[in-house]
Coordinates of N, CA and C in Angstrom, one line a residue:
M657 N -44.0 -37.8 327.7 CA -45.3 -38.1 328.3 C -46.4 -38.2 327.2
T658 N -46.4 -37.3 326.2 CA -47.4 -37.4 325.2 C -47.3 -38.7 324.4
N659 N -46.1 -39.1 324.1 CA -45.9 -40.4 323.4 C -46.5 -41.6 324.2
Y660 N -46.2 -41.5 325.5 CA -46.7 -42.6 326.4 C -48.2 -42.6 326.4
L661 N -48.9 -41.4 326.5 CA -50.4 -41.4 326.5 C -50.9 -41.9 325.2
S662 N -50.3 -41.5 324.1 CA -50.8 -41.9 322.8 C -50.7 -43.4 322.6
N663 N -49.7 -44.0 323.2 CA -49.5 -45.5 323.1 C -50.5 -46.2 323.9
L664 N -51.1 -45.6 324.9 CA -52.1 -46.3 325.7 C -53.4 -46.6 325.0
G665 N -53.8 -45.7 324.1 CA -55.0 -45.9 323.4 C -56.2 -45.2 324.1
T666 N -57.2 -45.0 323.3 CA -58.4 -44.3 323.8 C -59.1 -44.9 325.0
D667 N -59.3 -46.2 324.9 CA -60.0 -47.0 325.9 C -59.2 -46.9 327.3
A668 N -57.9 -47.0 327.2 CA -57.1 -46.9 328.4 C -57.2 -45.5 329.1
I669 N -57.1 -44.5 328.2 CA -57.1 -43.1 328.7 C -58.5 -42.8 329.3
L670 N -59.6 -43.3 328.7 CA -60.9 -43.1 329.2 C -61.1 -43.8 330.5
A671 N -60.5 -45.0 330.7 CA -60.6 -45.7 331.9 C -59.9 -45.0 333.0
I672 N -58.8 -44.4 332.7 CA -58.0 -43.6 333.7 C -58.8 -42.4 334.1
L673 N -59.3 -41.7 333.2 CA -60.1 -40.5 333.5 C -61.4 -40.8 334.3
N674 N -62.0 -42.0 334.0 CA -63.2 -42.4 334.7 C -62.9 -42.7 336.2
Q675 N -61.6 -43.1 336.5 CA -61.3 -43.4 337.9 C -60.7 -42.2 338.6
S676 N -60.5 -41.1 337.9 CA -59.9 -39.9 338.5 C -60.8 -39.4 339.7
N677 N -60.1 -38.8 340.7 CA -60.8 -38.1 341.8 C -61.3 -36.7 341.4
S678 N -60.7 -36.2 340.3 CA -61.2 -34.9 339.8 C -62.4 -35.1 339.0
A679 N -63.4 -34.2 339.2 CA -64.6 -34.3 338.4 C -64.3 -34.1 337.0
T680 N -64.7 -35.1 336.2 CA -64.4 -35.2 334.8 C -65.6 -35.6 333.9
A681 N -65.8 -34.9 332.8 CA -66.8 -35.3 331.9 C -66.2 -35.0 330.5
I682 N -66.5 -35.8 329.5 CA -66.1 -35.6 328.1 C -67.3 -35.6 327.3
Y683 N -67.4 -34.6 326.4 CA -68.5 -34.4 325.6 C -68.1 -34.4 324.1
T684 N -69.0 -34.8 323.2 CA -68.8 -34.8 321.8 C -69.9 -34.1 321.1
G685 N -69.6 -33.5 319.9 CA -70.6 -32.9 319.1 C -71.1 -31.6 319.6
D686 N -71.8 -30.9 318.7 CA -72.4 -29.6 319.0 C -73.4 -29.6 320.1
D687 N -74.1 -30.8 320.3 CA -75.1 -30.9 321.4 C -74.4 -31.4 322.7
L688 N -73.1 -31.5 322.7 CA -72.3 -31.9 323.9 C -72.8 -33.2 324.5
K689 N -72.8 -34.2 323.6 CA -73.2 -35.6 324.1 C -72.2 -36.1 325.1
I690 N -72.7 -36.6 326.2 CA -71.8 -37.0 327.3 C -71.2 -38.4 327.0
Q691 N -69.9 -38.4 326.7 CA -69.3 -39.7 326.3 C -68.6 -40.4 327.5
L692 N -68.3 -39.5 328.5 CA -67.7 -40.1 329.8 C -68.1 -39.1 330.9
V693 N -68.5 -39.7 332.0 CA -68.7 -38.9 333.2 C -68.3 -39.8 334.4
N694 N -67.4 -39.3 335.2 CA -66.9 -40.1 336.4 C -67.8 -39.8 337.6
D695 N -67.5 -40.6 338.6 CA -68.3 -40.6 339.8 C -68.2 -39.2 340.5
S696 N -67.1 -38.6 340.5 CA -66.9 -37.3 341.1 C -67.8 -36.2 340.4
M697 N -67.9 -36.3 339.1 CA -68.8 -35.3 338.4 C -70.2 -35.6 338.7
L698 N -70.6 -36.9 338.7 CA -72.0 -37.3 339.0 C -72.4 -36.8 340.3
R699 N -71.5 -36.8 341.3 CA -71.8 -36.3 342.7 C -72.1 -34.8 342.6
I700 N -71.3 -34.1 341.9 CA -71.5 -32.6 341.7 C -72.8 -32.4 341.1
W701 N -73.1 -33.1 340.0 CA -74.4 -32.9 339.3 C -75.6 -33.4 340.0
G702 N -75.4 -34.3 341.0 CA -76.5 -35.0 341.7 C -77.2 -35.9 340.8
K703 N -76.5 -36.6 339.9 CA -77.1 -37.5 338.9 C -76.5 -38.9 339.0
N704 N -77.1 -39.8 338.2 CA -76.5 -41.2 338.2 C -76.0 -41.4 336.8
R705 N -75.6 -42.7 336.5 CA -75.0 -43.0 335.2 C -75.9 -43.0 334.1
S706 N -77.2 -42.8 334.3 CA -78.2 -42.7 333.2 C -78.0 -41.5 332.3
V707 N -77.2 -40.5 332.8 CA -76.9 -39.4 331.9 C -75.9 -39.7 330.8
H708 N -75.2 -40.8 330.9 CA -74.2 -41.2 329.9 C -74.9 -41.3 328.5
G709 N -74.4 -40.7 327.5 CA -75.0 -40.8 326.2 C -76.0 -39.7 325.9
K710 N -76.4 -39.0 326.9 CA -77.4 -37.9 326.7 C -76.6 -36.6 326.4
S711 N -77.3 -35.6 325.8 CA -76.7 -34.3 325.6 C -76.7 -33.6 326.9
F712 N -75.8 -32.7 327.0 CA -75.6 -31.9 328.3 C -76.9 -31.4 328.8
E713 N -77.6 -30.7 327.9 CA -78.9 -30.1 328.3 C -80.0 -31.1 328.6
E714 N -79.9 -32.2 328.0 CA -80.9 -33.3 328.3 C -80.6 -33.9 329.7
A715 N -79.3 -34.1 329.9 CA -78.9 -34.7 331.2 C -79.1 -33.7 332.4
L716 N -78.9 -32.4 332.1 CA -79.0 -31.4 333.1 C -79.9 -30.3 332.7
P717 N -81.2 -30.6 332.6 CA -82.1 -29.6 332.1 C -82.2 -28.3 333.0
E718 N -81.8 -28.4 334.2 CA -81.8 -27.3 335.1 C -80.7 -26.2 334.7
L719 N -79.8 -26.6 333.9 CA -78.8 -25.7 333.4 C -79.1 -25.1 332.0
K720 N -80.1 -25.6 331.4 CA -80.5 -25.1 330.1 C -80.7 -23.6 330.1
G721 N -80.0 -22.9 329.2 CA -80.1 -21.4 329.1 C -79.2 -20.7 330.1
Q722 N -78.5 -21.4 331.0 CA -77.6 -20.8 331.9 C -76.2 -20.5 331.3
P723 N -75.5 -19.5 331.9 CA -74.2 -19.2 331.3 C -73.2 -20.3 331.1
F724 N -73.2 -21.3 332.0 CA -72.3 -22.4 331.9 C -72.4 -23.1 330.6
T725 N -73.7 -23.4 330.2 CA -73.9 -24.1 329.0 C -73.3 -23.4 327.8
K726 N -73.5 -22.1 327.8 CA -73.0 -21.3 326.7 C -71.5 -21.3 326.7
L727 N -70.8 -21.2 327.8 CA -69.4 -21.3 327.9 C -68.9 -22.6 327.4
L728 N -69.5 -23.7 327.8 CA -69.1 -25.0 327.4 C -69.2 -25.2 325.9
K729 N -70.3 -24.7 325.3 CA -70.5 -24.8 323.9 C -69.5 -24.0 323.1
N730 N -69.1 -22.8 323.7 CA -68.1 -22.0 323.1 C -66.8 -22.6 323.0
V731 N -66.4 -23.3 324.1 CA -65.1 -24.1 324.2 C -65.2 -25.1 323.1
W732 N -66.3 -25.8 323.0 CA -66.4 -26.9 322.0 C -66.2 -26.3 320.5
K733 N -66.9 -25.2 320.3 CA -66.8 -24.6 318.9 C -65.5 -24.0 318.6
T734 N -64.9 -23.3 319.5 CA -63.7 -22.5 319.2 C -62.4 -23.2 319.6
G735 N -62.4 -24.1 320.6 CA -61.2 -24.7 321.0 C -60.5 -23.9 322.0
E736 N -61.0 -22.7 322.4 CA -60.4 -21.8 323.3 C -60.6 -22.2 324.7
I737 N -59.6 -22.2 325.5 CA -59.7 -22.6 326.9 C -60.5 -21.5 327.7
Y738 N -61.4 -22.0 328.6 CA -62.0 -21.1 329.6 C -61.6 -21.6 330.9
D739 N -60.9 -20.7 331.7 CA -60.5 -21.0 333.0 C -61.0 -19.9 334.0
S740 N -61.8 -20.3 334.9 CA -62.4 -19.4 335.9 C -61.4 -19.3 337.1
Q741 N -60.9 -18.1 337.3 CA -60.0 -17.8 338.4 C -60.8 -17.7 339.7
S742 N -62.1 -17.5 339.7 CA -62.9 -17.3 340.9 C -63.5 -18.6 341.3
G743 N -63.4 -19.7 340.5 CA -64.0 -20.9 340.9 C -63.1 -22.1 340.5
S744 N -63.7 -23.2 340.3 CA -62.8 -24.4 339.9 C -63.2 -24.9 338.6
I745 N -63.6 -24.1 337.6 CA -64.1 -24.5 336.3 C -62.9 -24.4 335.4
S746 N -62.5 -25.4 334.7 CA -61.5 -25.4 333.7 C -62.0 -26.2 332.5
L747 N -62.3 -25.6 331.4 CA -62.8 -26.3 330.2 C -61.7 -26.3 329.1
T748 N -61.5 -27.4 328.5 CA -60.6 -27.5 327.4 C -61.1 -28.4 326.4
V749 N -60.6 -28.3 325.2 CA -60.9 -29.2 324.1 C -59.7 -30.0 323.8

């Protein structure tokens, strides 16, 4: 399976994730710039496609300083998985 995915290329994988029914967002850099956000995630956030390319906190200022932002940044910095058993949050690098 891994070889198959690597043969697809980045653009194809991003296109697949963008069409997923699972809420998906991909961030880059320490400021968590939004590189991909699909319609399911936009519905959860209550946002539109204008958030693409913005930092997480710029796109979602209502979450600035909240625990989720800190968790997300920690996953980015450490590569450690955060999986909430009490909710539906799963963050991976």
